[in-house]
XYZ file of C-alpha atoms in Angstrom:
755
model
C 2.583 -6.691 64.766
C 2.295 -10.164 63.268
C 0.245 -8.683 60.413
C 2.969 -6.153 59.652
C 5.637 -8.819 59.651
C 3.489 -10.912 57.303
C 3.090 -8.019 54.880
C 6.841 -7.275 55.049
C 7.696 -10.905 54.390
C 5.218 -10.995 51.457
C 6.906 -7.932 49.906
C 10.358 -9.461 50.252
C 9.239 -12.756 48.736
C 7.500 -10.987 45.851
C 10.413 -8.627 45.171
C 12.907 -11.536 45.051
C 10.552 -13.452 42.764
C 10.254 -10.455 40.474
C 13.996 -10.021 40.341
C 14.480 -13.731 39.590
C 11.996 -13.696 36.682
C 12.848 -10.353 35.157
C 14.981 -10.495 32.016
C 17.946 -8.132 32.460
C 19.276 -6.319 29.412
C 22.667 -4.760 30.076
C 23.183 -1.287 28.693
C 25.726 -0.849 25.932
C 28.054 0.898 28.402
C 27.714 -1.935 30.909
C 28.352 -4.485 28.219
C 31.337 -2.585 27.020
C 32.852 -2.117 30.415
C 32.184 -5.601 31.807
C 32.404 -8.208 29.123
C 31.728 -11.750 30.197
C 34.970 -13.639 30.142
C 35.243 -17.445 30.157
C 36.411 -17.264 33.780
C 33.475 -15.186 34.886
C 31.135 -17.514 32.985
C 32.551 -20.445 34.944
C 32.098 -18.576 38.197
C 28.481 -17.799 37.275
C 27.771 -21.383 36.460
C 29.349 -22.601 39.709
C 27.553 -20.123 41.945
C 25.016 -21.493 44.439
C 22.179 -19.533 42.837
C 22.744 -21.255 39.464
C 21.037 -24.436 38.408
C 23.820 -25.244 35.942
C 24.034 -24.743 32.219
C 20.843 -26.678 31.452
C 18.908 -24.552 33.951
C 20.372 -21.387 32.481
C 19.329 -22.472 28.971
C 15.796 -23.343 30.046
C 15.410 -20.002 31.842
C 16.630 -18.188 28.764
C 14.291 -20.128 26.501
C 11.339 -19.465 28.801
C 12.016 -15.707 28.537
C 12.644 -15.662 24.799
C 9.609 -17.765 23.885
C 7.062 -15.020 24.685
C 9.178 -12.537 22.788
C 9.257 -14.768 19.742
C 5.494 -15.343 20.010
C 4.900 -11.598 20.223
C 7.040 -10.969 17.182
C 5.132 -13.634 15.230
C 1.814 -12.007 16.215
C 3.113 -8.545 15.264
C 4.315 -9.887 11.903
C 1.052 -11.621 11.142
C -1.128 -8.645 12.036
C 1.085 -6.234 10.137
C 0.978 -8.213 6.897
C -2.713 -8.996 7.262
C -3.731 -5.362 7.739
C -1.617 -4.174 4.756
C -2.430 -6.914 2.252
C -6.173 -6.998 2.994
C -8.171 -5.794 -0.054
C -4.960 -4.865 -1.831
C -6.648 -4.921 -5.272
C -9.415 -2.517 -4.203
C -10.294 -0.176 -5.687
C -9.474 -1.486 -9.204
C -8.640 1.962 -10.556
C -5.847 4.525 -10.326
C -5.690 6.262 -6.980
C -3.997 9.618 -6.235
C -0.273 9.601 -7.090
C -0.394 6.125 -8.667
C -0.926 8.155 -11.825
C 2.680 9.367 -11.504
C 4.636 6.484 -10.040
C 2.724 3.739 -11.823
C 3.369 5.583 -15.101
C 7.048 5.890 -14.244
C 7.177 2.148 -13.586
C 5.817 1.717 -17.109
C 8.525 3.998 -18.476
C 11.205 1.762 -16.945
C 9.657 -1.354 -18.426
C 9.540 0.347 -21.850
C 12.995 1.933 -21.303
C 11.568 5.397 -22.035
C 13.344 8.416 -20.510
C 11.337 10.635 -18.145
C 12.008 13.315 -15.507
C 11.078 13.279 -11.838
C 12.158 15.433 -8.921
C 13.054 12.341 -6.876
C 16.027 9.955 -7.286
C 15.217 6.804 -9.215
C 15.449 3.851 -6.858
C 11.813 3.828 -5.726
C 10.440 3.879 -9.253
C 12.932 1.264 -10.377
C 11.773 -1.114 -7.603
C 8.125 -0.488 -8.476
C 8.920 -1.299 -12.148
C 10.796 -4.440 -11.120
C 7.866 -5.594 -9.003
C 5.487 -5.017 -11.856
C 7.701 -6.721 -14.400
C 8.228 -9.791 -12.093
C 4.467 -10.169 -11.596
C 3.489 -9.904 -15.253
C 2.760 -6.240 -15.848
C 3.744 -5.300 -19.418
C 4.012 -1.507 -19.065
C 1.128 -0.727 -21.416
C -1.361 0.934 -19.005
C -1.256 4.724 -19.581
C -1.946 5.924 -15.975
C -3.565 9.088 -17.396
C -5.592 10.262 -14.365
C -6.989 9.050 -11.054
C -10.132 6.964 -11.479
C -9.009 5.229 -14.686
C -9.956 1.533 -14.508
C -7.095 -1.007 -14.590
C -9.379 -3.598 -16.269
C -7.192 -6.551 -17.392
C -3.851 -4.929 -16.587
C -1.821 -6.620 -13.855
C -1.385 -3.901 -11.212
C -1.556 -5.977 -8.034
C 2.160 -6.831 -8.045
C 3.197 -3.146 -7.780
C 0.653 -2.496 -5.031
C 1.592 -5.734 -3.295
C 5.300 -4.865 -3.330
C 4.641 -1.478 -1.657
C 2.325 -3.161 0.888
C 4.944 -5.768 1.779
C 7.553 -3.111 2.455
C 4.980 -1.170 4.463
C 4.278 -4.300 6.475
C 7.838 -4.345 7.724
C 7.447 -0.938 9.383
C 5.724 -2.153 12.608
C 8.136 -5.076 12.761
C 11.167 -2.887 12.490
C 9.670 -0.487 15.044
C 9.051 -3.388 17.435
C 12.673 -4.524 17.191
C 14.114 -0.981 17.486
C 12.124 -0.122 20.630
C 12.902 -3.499 22.139
C 16.634 -2.828 21.717
C 16.432 0.755 22.997
C 14.097 0.195 25.953
C 14.888 -3.463 26.910
C 11.107 -3.859 27.266
C 8.843 -6.121 25.232
C 5.826 -4.132 26.478
C 7.179 -0.864 25.028
C 7.883 -2.651 21.763
C 4.360 -4.095 21.706
C 2.759 -0.719 22.346
C 4.747 0.774 19.487
C 3.824 -2.026 17.119
C 0.122 -1.718 18.016
C 0.146 2.009 17.311
C 1.566 1.435 13.814
C -0.320 -1.749 12.927
C -3.709 -0.155 13.698
C -2.999 3.294 12.279
C -5.281 3.870 9.338
C -2.860 6.379 7.772
C 0.087 3.913 7.763
C -2.149 1.230 6.231
C -3.500 3.511 3.486
C -0.117 4.891 2.460
C 1.285 1.376 2.244
C -1.404 -0.087 -0.036
C -0.863 1.903 -3.186
C 1.807 2.419 -5.831
C 3.709 5.164 -4.005
C 7.246 5.978 -2.967
C 6.390 6.544 0.702
C 6.342 2.905 1.934
C 9.647 2.263 0.096
C 11.237 5.353 1.636
C 10.014 4.503 5.150
C 11.211 0.901 4.765
C 14.777 2.106 4.152
C 14.564 4.717 6.917
C 13.464 2.132 9.479
C 15.966 -0.443 8.162
C 18.771 2.127 8.663
C 17.510 2.921 12.156
C 17.315 -0.772 13.129
C 20.752 -1.490 11.703
C 22.222 1.478 13.575
C 20.693 0.358 16.905
C 21.868 -3.246 16.378
C 25.346 -1.981 15.455
C 25.461 0.068 18.636
C 24.656 -3.109 20.621
C 27.751 -4.728 19.166
C 30.058 -2.067 20.634
C 31.654 -4.580 23.015
C 32.612 -6.849 20.102
C 34.149 -4.570 17.477
C 35.257 -5.906 14.104
C 33.438 -9.227 14.537
C 31.162 -10.583 11.801
C 27.878 -9.268 13.410
C 29.537 -5.882 13.957
C 30.474 -5.603 10.233
C 27.104 -7.018 9.135
C 25.035 -4.316 10.880
C 27.478 -1.607 9.800
C 27.170 -2.626 6.136
C 23.384 -3.058 6.351
C 23.100 0.431 7.831
C 25.142 1.919 5.001
C 23.055 0.057 2.384
C 19.817 1.271 3.968
C 21.084 4.855 3.969
C 21.808 4.578 0.250
C 18.343 3.165 -0.253
C 16.629 5.960 1.656
C 18.440 8.683 -0.270
C 17.951 6.774 -3.550
C 14.156 7.001 -3.112
C 13.747 10.638 -1.972
C 16.054 13.413 -0.923
C 14.384 13.430 2.507
C 16.552 10.351 3.077
C 19.171 12.952 4.016
C 17.392 13.329 7.386
C 18.099 9.733 8.439
C 21.656 10.103 7.138
C 22.052 13.088 9.454
C 20.600 11.070 12.341
C 23.023 8.208 11.784
C 25.882 10.711 11.343
C 25.185 12.398 14.689
C 24.949 9.033 16.404
C 28.212 7.929 14.819
C 29.983 11.111 15.853
C 28.864 10.521 19.419
C 30.133 6.953 19.340
C 33.525 8.010 17.939
C 33.836 10.655 20.610
C 33.179 8.024 23.292
C 35.727 5.678 21.668
C 38.315 8.490 21.592
C 37.871 8.936 25.347
C 38.371 5.238 26.032
C 41.971 5.177 27.244
C 42.107 1.425 27.042
C 42.185 1.788 23.220
C 45.307 2.833 21.318
C 45.228 5.575 18.743
C 45.575 2.862 16.115
C 42.388 1.212 17.399
C 40.581 4.565 17.300
C 41.790 5.054 13.696
C 40.478 1.595 12.746
C 37.046 2.476 14.198
C 37.023 5.726 12.323
C 38.076 4.188 8.965
C 35.566 1.337 9.330
C 32.717 3.834 9.704
C 34.010 5.920 6.800
C 33.914 2.806 4.574
C 30.570 1.493 5.886
C 28.621 4.740 6.307
C 30.125 7.029 3.642
C 31.922 5.221 0.839
C 29.570 2.213 0.600
C 26.348 4.319 0.547
C 27.936 6.692 -1.987
C 28.946 3.797 -4.239
C 25.464 2.200 -4.036
C 23.755 5.567 -4.650
C 25.846 6.219 -7.748
C 25.285 2.630 -8.925
C 21.505 3.255 -8.774
C 21.901 6.139 -11.205
C 24.190 4.096 -13.456
C 21.424 1.463 -13.770
C 18.844 4.229 -14.243
C 20.739 5.791 -17.136
C 21.444 2.387 -18.713
C 17.754 1.391 -18.589
C 16.239 4.638 -19.843
C 18.014 4.930 -23.199
C 15.004 5.908 -25.348
C 13.721 9.419 -25.986
C 10.648 10.296 -23.955
C 8.713 13.016 -22.117
C 11.689 13.911 -19.948
C 13.992 15.047 -22.753
C 13.090 18.712 -22.645
C 14.095 19.131 -18.980
C 17.718 18.287 -19.792
C 20.451 19.895 -21.821
C 20.866 19.260 -25.525
C 24.078 17.249 -24.954
C 22.202 15.068 -22.486
C 19.434 14.491 -25.087
C 21.982 13.467 -27.729
C 22.512 10.135 -25.950
C 18.811 9.090 -26.141
C 17.687 6.791 -28.958
C 14.907 8.425 -30.994
C 15.819 11.982 -30.024
C 16.420 14.248 -33.026
C 19.957 14.844 -31.720
C 20.848 11.143 -31.399
C 23.764 10.161 -33.682
C 23.292 13.237 -35.966
C 25.925 15.457 -37.424
C 25.981 19.252 -37.448
C 28.508 22.129 -37.483
C 30.392 22.525 -34.192
C 30.494 26.343 -34.102
C 27.715 28.858 -34.627
C 27.970 30.989 -37.820
C 26.069 33.700 -39.635
C 23.506 32.285 -42.018
C 22.858 29.263 -39.794
C 19.370 27.963 -39.048
C 19.148 27.142 -35.354
C 16.910 26.312 -32.454
C 17.588 28.078 -29.109
C 16.781 26.292 -25.862
C 16.451 27.956 -22.444
C 18.386 26.333 -19.635
C 15.805 26.673 -16.854
C 13.614 23.667 -16.090
C 10.698 23.724 -18.494
C 12.153 26.900 -19.977
C 11.298 25.738 -23.505
C 12.571 26.621 -26.975
C 12.502 30.196 -28.343
C 9.350 30.199 -30.454
C 7.135 32.455 -32.519
C 4.039 32.134 -34.678
C 1.702 34.292 -36.770
C -0.566 35.239 -33.847
C -0.272 38.790 -32.438
C -0.407 39.996 -28.825
C -4.012 41.014 -28.071
C -5.157 44.601 -27.617
C -3.979 46.049 -24.303
C -1.062 43.617 -23.930
C 1.949 45.769 -24.887
C 2.440 46.486 -28.578
C 0.142 44.592 -30.929
C 3.007 42.743 -32.599
C 3.814 39.104 -33.277
C 3.974 36.847 -30.208
C 7.296 35.376 -29.073
C 7.077 32.593 -26.502
C 8.939 29.551 -25.245
C 7.536 26.246 -26.361
C 8.283 22.948 -24.569
C 8.137 20.683 -27.612
C 10.030 20.300 -30.846
C 8.353 22.360 -33.606
C 9.162 24.022 -36.891
C 8.224 27.405 -35.425
C 11.276 27.054 -33.119
C 13.636 27.693 -36.081
C 15.565 30.990 -36.327
C 18.093 32.403 -38.835
C 21.288 34.023 -37.518
C 21.821 37.253 -39.503
C 24.352 40.096 -39.461
C 22.947 43.404 -38.223
C 23.232 45.211 -41.577
C 21.851 42.493 -43.911
C 25.229 41.995 -45.570
C 25.360 39.083 -48.016
C 27.077 36.022 -46.649
C 30.440 34.865 -48.022
C 30.932 31.333 -49.338
C 32.689 30.459 -46.104
C 30.359 31.672 -43.345
C 31.790 33.926 -40.654
C 31.685 32.395 -37.212
C 29.716 34.145 -34.400
C 31.912 35.136 -31.439
C 31.435 36.446 -27.921
C 30.513 40.142 -28.139
C 29.115 40.039 -31.720
C 25.917 41.899 -32.640
C 23.368 39.733 -34.441
C 19.737 39.616 -35.577
C 17.572 36.530 -35.050
C 15.052 36.190 -37.888
C 12.117 33.810 -37.418
C 12.306 31.353 -40.260
C 8.571 30.802 -40.804
C 7.355 34.422 -40.482
C 10.556 36.280 -41.448
C 10.111 38.697 -38.493
C 13.040 39.675 -36.273
C 13.359 39.002 -32.562
C 12.532 42.428 -31.090
C 12.161 44.183 -27.736
C 11.155 47.653 -26.554
C 10.056 49.484 -23.437
C 6.485 48.137 -23.379
C 5.810 45.941 -20.317
C 5.823 42.172 -20.612
C 2.434 40.423 -20.483
C 2.827 38.697 -17.079
C 6.156 39.785 -15.535
C 5.470 43.496 -15.297
C 8.965 44.507 -14.255
C 10.299 43.074 -17.531
C 9.956 44.298 -21.125
C 7.925 42.739 -23.919
C 9.584 40.577 -26.549
C 7.928 40.434 -30.013
C 8.455 39.562 -33.644
C 8.847 42.706 -35.757
C 9.542 43.728 -39.352
C 9.186 41.762 -42.591
C 11.639 39.753 -44.628
C 14.358 40.620 -42.148
C 13.824 44.341 -42.361
C 13.196 46.010 -38.994
C 14.867 48.604 -36.800
C 17.575 48.980 -34.161
C 15.405 47.263 -31.551
C 16.094 43.974 -33.385
C 19.794 43.927 -32.460
C 21.158 41.559 -29.809
C 24.688 41.111 -28.453
C 25.903 37.524 -27.996
C 27.543 36.760 -24.663
C 29.156 33.381 -23.930
C 28.863 32.757 -20.170
C 32.307 32.640 -18.720
C 33.830 33.619 -22.056
C 35.980 36.460 -23.368
C 35.686 38.622 -26.454
C 36.459 36.570 -29.542
C 35.462 33.181 -28.070
C 33.489 31.007 -30.466
C 29.944 29.814 -29.674
C 29.910 26.029 -29.409
C 26.772 24.175 -30.390
C 25.119 22.315 -27.486
C 27.931 23.137 -25.033
C 28.120 26.940 -24.760
C 25.786 28.757 -22.375
C 24.775 31.931 -24.230
C 22.972 35.122 -23.238
C 21.399 37.658 -25.634
C 21.686 41.260 -24.471
C 19.317 43.778 -26.140
C 21.433 46.631 -27.514
C 18.775 49.372 -27.291
C 17.502 48.767 -23.732
C 20.324 46.755 -22.116
C 17.989 43.993 -20.951
C 18.616 40.269 -21.389
C 16.442 37.673 -23.170
C 14.621 35.698 -20.443
C 12.172 32.766 -20.016
C 10.005 33.538 -16.984
C 8.496 30.014 -16.719
C 5.013 31.566 -16.410
C 2.211 30.142 -18.543
C 0.462 32.583 -20.875
C -3.361 32.683 -21.070
C -5.365 31.133 -23.905
C -4.424 33.959 -26.335
C -0.816 32.817 -25.937
C -1.763 29.154 -26.474
C -0.681 28.460 -22.869
C 2.934 28.599 -23.884
C 5.715 30.029 -21.674
C 6.243 33.756 -21.405
C 9.482 35.186 -22.905
C 10.615 38.596 -21.668
C 13.576 40.961 -21.699
C 14.795 41.334 -18.155
C 16.540 44.480 -16.915
C 18.132 42.418 -14.173
C 21.370 41.130 -15.637
C 22.339 38.518 -13.061
C 23.255 35.211 -14.703
C 20.482 32.670 -14.033
C 19.270 29.597 -15.956
C 16.250 31.668 -17.040
C 18.538 34.045 -18.950
C 20.902 31.433 -20.307
C 20.343 29.586 -23.623
C 22.148 27.087 -25.755
C 22.143 26.346 -29.489
C 20.542 22.931 -30.083
C 19.745 22.331 -33.752
C 22.253 23.877 -36.173
C 22.028 23.783 -39.979
C 24.579 25.445 -42.186
C 25.602 23.853 -45.524
C 28.718 26.047 -45.695
C 30.291 24.433 -42.596
C 31.698 20.949 -42.007
C 29.629 18.688 -39.753
C 30.854 16.724 -36.782
C 29.093 13.743 -35.192
C 27.306 14.665 -31.932
C 28.508 11.350 -30.522
C 31.797 13.180 -29.958
C 29.971 15.659 -27.737
C 28.094 13.171 -25.613
C 28.622 13.835 -21.892
C 30.332 11.267 -19.713
C 28.661 9.544 -16.751
C 29.793 12.056 -14.127
C 28.521 14.942 -16.255
C 25.045 13.468 -16.709
C 25.002 12.462 -12.975
C 25.743 16.087 -11.992
C 23.253 17.484 -14.489
C 20.457 15.140 -13.321
C 20.956 16.316 -9.722
C 20.922 19.970 -10.718
C 17.691 19.402 -12.616
C 16.113 17.457 -9.707
C 17.080 20.132 -7.156
C 15.714 22.895 -9.369
C 12.565 20.879 -9.965
C 11.995 20.422 -6.234
C 12.514 24.111 -5.513
C 10.106 24.936 -8.366
C 7.234 22.941 -6.791
C 5.228 25.954 -5.648
C 1.519 25.822 -4.708
C -0.724 26.606 -7.646
C -3.730 28.911 -7.499
C -6.571 27.391 -5.479
C -4.451 24.350 -4.631
C -4.586 23.027 -1.085
C -1.214 23.509 0.579
C -0.772 21.674 3.843
C 1.082 23.342 6.679
C 3.564 21.498 8.921
C 1.717 22.465 12.114
C -1.361 20.676 10.673
C 0.338 17.272 10.635
C 0.849 16.210 14.290
C -2.711 17.197 15.184
C -4.117 15.238 12.196
C -5.812 18.416 10.991
C -6.545 17.391 7.441
C -6.013 14.280 5.337
C -5.767 13.555 1.586
C -8.442 12.187 -0.704
C -7.027 9.136 -2.470
C -10.189 8.066 -4.321
C -13.779 9.121 -4.803
C -15.805 12.147 -3.897
C -19.527 11.402 -3.954
C -21.629 8.619 -2.482
C -21.659 6.527 -5.671
C -17.848 6.266 -5.827
C -15.422 4.040 -3.928
C -13.899 6.435 -1.412
C -10.480 6.126 0.233
C -9.177 8.907 2.490
C -5.632 9.165 3.864
C -6.044 10.145 7.521
C -4.143 8.856 10.526
C -6.125 7.058 13.244
C -6.943 10.149 15.366
C -6.637 8.269 18.665
C -3.144 7.045 17.722
C -1.978 10.442 16.500
C -3.311 12.339 19.500
C -1.758 9.811 21.871
C 1.516 10.410 20.027
C 1.117 14.180 20.403
C 0.328 13.948 24.109
C 3.230 11.575 24.623
C 5.674 14.128 23.179
C 4.777 16.561 25.992
C 4.680 13.766 28.587
C 8.150 12.618 27.545
C 9.644 16.097 28.060
C 8.052 16.321 31.511
C 9.293 12.895 32.536
C 12.816 13.640 31.375
C 12.807 16.970 33.181
C 11.604 15.409 36.468
C 14.124 12.580 36.245
C 16.995 14.955 35.410
C 16.152 17.265 38.279
C 15.976 14.339 40.707
C 19.413 13.075 39.673
C 20.913 16.581 39.688
C 19.609 17.212 43.207
C 21.269 14.000 44.393
C 18.020 12.235 45.252
C 18.799 8.574 45.889
C 17.046 6.430 43.224
C 16.709 2.663 43.061
C 18.687 0.850 40.359
C 15.464 0.212 38.444
C 14.639 3.915 38.416
C 18.122 4.732 37.133
C 17.609 2.219 34.339
C 14.291 3.861 33.395
C 15.965 7.297 33.358
C 18.700 5.889 31.103
C 16.131 4.481 28.699
C 14.270 7.810 28.596
C 17.319 9.977 27.991
C 19.261 7.487 25.815
C 16.845 5.562 23.641
C 14.047 8.143 23.980
C 16.417 10.971 23.180
C 17.543 9.243 20.013
C 13.918 8.815 18.898
C 13.041 12.401 19.731
C 16.002 13.511 17.633
C 14.814 11.347 14.791
C 11.347 12.920 15.007
C 12.759 16.447 15.001
C 15.077 15.777 12.045
C 12.207 14.369 9.967
C 9.717 17.080 10.906
C 11.338 20.424 11.733
C 13.015 21.042 8.305
C 9.633 21.290 6.593
C 9.057 24.611 8.370
C 11.790 26.263 6.291
C 10.992 24.553 2.950
C 9.628 26.829 0.222
C 8.140 24.048 -1.867
C 4.543 22.840 -1.812
C 3.910 20.511 1.113
C 1.413 17.681 1.676
C 0.106 15.700 4.642
C 1.970 12.511 3.671
C 5.323 14.219 4.222
C 4.860 13.722 7.952
C 4.711 9.911 7.950
C 8.451 9.275 8.442
C 8.365 11.537 11.468
C 5.232 9.783 12.690
C 7.188 6.500 12.851
C 9.661 8.053 15.295
C 6.829 9.678 17.267
C 5.098 6.298 17.683
C 8.312 4.623 18.856
C 8.871 7.456 21.363
C 5.253 6.951 22.577
C 5.916 3.257 23.226
C 9.008 4.053 25.308
C 7.310 6.904 27.179
C 4.059 5.151 28.102
C 5.796 1.924 29.081
C 8.222 3.789 31.380
C 5.293 5.707 32.929
C 3.325 2.527 33.633
C 6.379 0.677 35.007
C 6.732 3.420 37.604
C 3.175 2.962 38.859
C 4.538 1.872 42.217
C 5.453 5.535 42.865
C 1.717 6.115 43.273
C 0.430 2.833 44.693
C 1.888 0.050 46.742
C 1.941 -3.599 45.693
C -0.062 -5.323 44.331
C -2.176 -2.329 43.249
C 0.640 -0.821 41.253
C 0.913 -4.075 39.245
C -2.806 -3.977 38.626
C -2.565 -0.344 37.494
C 0.270 -1.198 35.158
C -1.477 -4.187 33.534
C -4.795 -2.339 33.458
C -3.222 0.730 31.789
C -1.596 -1.465 29.143
C -4.845 -3.326 28.411
C -6.866 -0.087 28.239
C -4.335 1.473 25.855
C -4.317 -1.540 23.525
C -8.103 -1.843 23.624
C -8.505 1.871 22.846
C -6.192 1.645 19.846
C -7.892 -1.488 18.569
C -11.409 -0.089 18.970
C -10.454 3.217 17.298
C -9.109 1.183 14.353
C -12.451 -0.676 14.175
C -14.278 2.674 13.983
C -11.990 4.320 11.380
C -10.932 1.339 9.240
C -13.347 2.256 6.331
C -11.037 5.214 5.610
C -8.305 2.738 4.630
C -10.207 -0.159 3.094
C -12.742 1.977 1.225
C -16.388 2.841 1.582
C -19.364 3.558 -0.614
C -22.816 4.885 0.105
C -23.809 7.913 2.238
C -21.164 10.501 3.218
C -20.069 11.000 6.832
C -22.620 13.731 7.548
C -25.505 11.648 6.221
C -27.472 8.986 8.188
C -26.494 5.380 7.444
C -22.895 6.267 6.698
C -20.088 3.943 7.845
C -18.390 7.036 9.239
C -21.528 8.633 10.809
C -20.580 10.643 13.892
C -16.823 10.191 13.333
C -16.103 13.470 11.590
C -14.582 14.941 14.733
C -12.953 17.853 12.944
C -14.588 20.030 10.284
C -11.366 19.981 8.263
C -11.685 16.236 7.595
C -13.135 15.718 4.106
C -14.560 12.234 4.170
């Protein structure tokens, strides 16, 4: 009996000690409902359990000091792992050939086209410029040596932004779970993940994108914590920072829309809660709504548009991106053949013109002396689309009956019948019922006749898109279609590349499908006619909103056009969470410096298991509450963390992962990394909650030992797995993984891994 009383007394003493030393984080709802007033503060200070203000301060400092120390350790480890060997290998790796080159274009102010918004490339260029890079390295292909070119600044900038990811994750999880242990688990998973390290160490958009995503997430969580103090300086600060981070995420890649959706759903939930707070007047509710409209819609929109304004102002010289944009867009670029030139405004008979297709990489209507080979339709002169300026792009606009032209040329109108005569070869643009070379449901287009003499298959009807009979054809501005009179088909650029016999130019066909698409729309670019007055093309230059809209149309079309090529590896979304296959960043054989993008398999498989564990724990907790089972206050807090903070992280993972299942474009392994950040944060919350409930299995002190032991085993496992797989990130030479003596010997746990 005395022994039982002793044990009971020991439990009471220990429980009261635990309660005294535990740091209590009030939930947002508790904070909102029970703000600490000056009177309540006085009562707290005067209570018998209080040691006075100095004692309260010392207790608070003693609790915060370990947290600050942990944050310093997380920061140091994160920067050390990302900046280690940042200059290795000293050659171009993987997509550095694209984004490094684009950084050079900004420094040289040369216009280019990319399917992503410009902010990421602009920041890379700024980092290079500030660290002495002069923009002269060509970035031709992976493996090219940097030699004396200063590339470390661009790599270092990306690595620094990547170093903030574990720090942001630590702070986010700490706010959501009110647990330093959960935050530390999350930080460890990200610090020692080989995939996160690798993707942060090179000149890529991914670390910049993830920086803004995590910054937006942290700002949103911090803003939510200010719900009891609306319209104060911290409240406005986190709201504005969240809006700026959203603009940054979208300004780097369009997948930034996913975090915008996440913040939008969270904001809608907050506004719904505010609307139900009867202590607030409708005027207060309106103020909350307008503040969020300004901070989360208008501000991000303004910053996003401002990024494009800077982009267009910087890239004012003609470059490799010209051909992807309309002729009017090109007329604003210094060095382009349309810049500050004069030409007749309206198309006329007798004019010499170039005709440009409006699809991305549709090219200029082109012909040359070469014939289609035997067995490819009629053996007549080839007609193709060519992506570059060339004399063989020139065509003469003729009347159908070869009538002589009057001194004042007749203007071409909507509905007119014309012939297009190739200027160099004097053959007419021609079509017939032979099948096209590649697009077999279309008809072949050829050059036929001599000196303008041909047959009725050379006649085309001009159609101004959106026009009416009699409308004039405006140079640069009118979208025109050419309907073949004999067959009823429409002139079409398929976008398919012809074989060697077609000089790998783009196939031109006559499509029997008459739906208006960019592939069947053309515009008149160059226009020469001495009988007509010229106007300066500066009068036709588009305004900022027009070029902003056009650039987005071109980017969206470019993204949708990114289809897997023949024999190209196309990753599947279901591959990503299981770490099925990585990406080769550098090197293939044993004599080369090899870097392989692959997540730490232990970290990724723990994340995968934790997703299932989280769902089970939420289900058990929800059933217990629904059945009215009496739970301790601590258990209720754990349940709130799981469903509240954990639910938000699960939603973030789903929004950054599930949409890839319905995307038609080519996909790669690195697309999963934003979702992986949310998965790792959810793992920290889930495992910490599981270990903190160890007393459901064991009594004290064994439950404490299990909790501490589980945490130590988890951290040791992550650290040791990083030690085993770190050569993937920091590079390796010598024998391959399947050969004896390799740094990765015995670690190729899946046949699909290619290191």
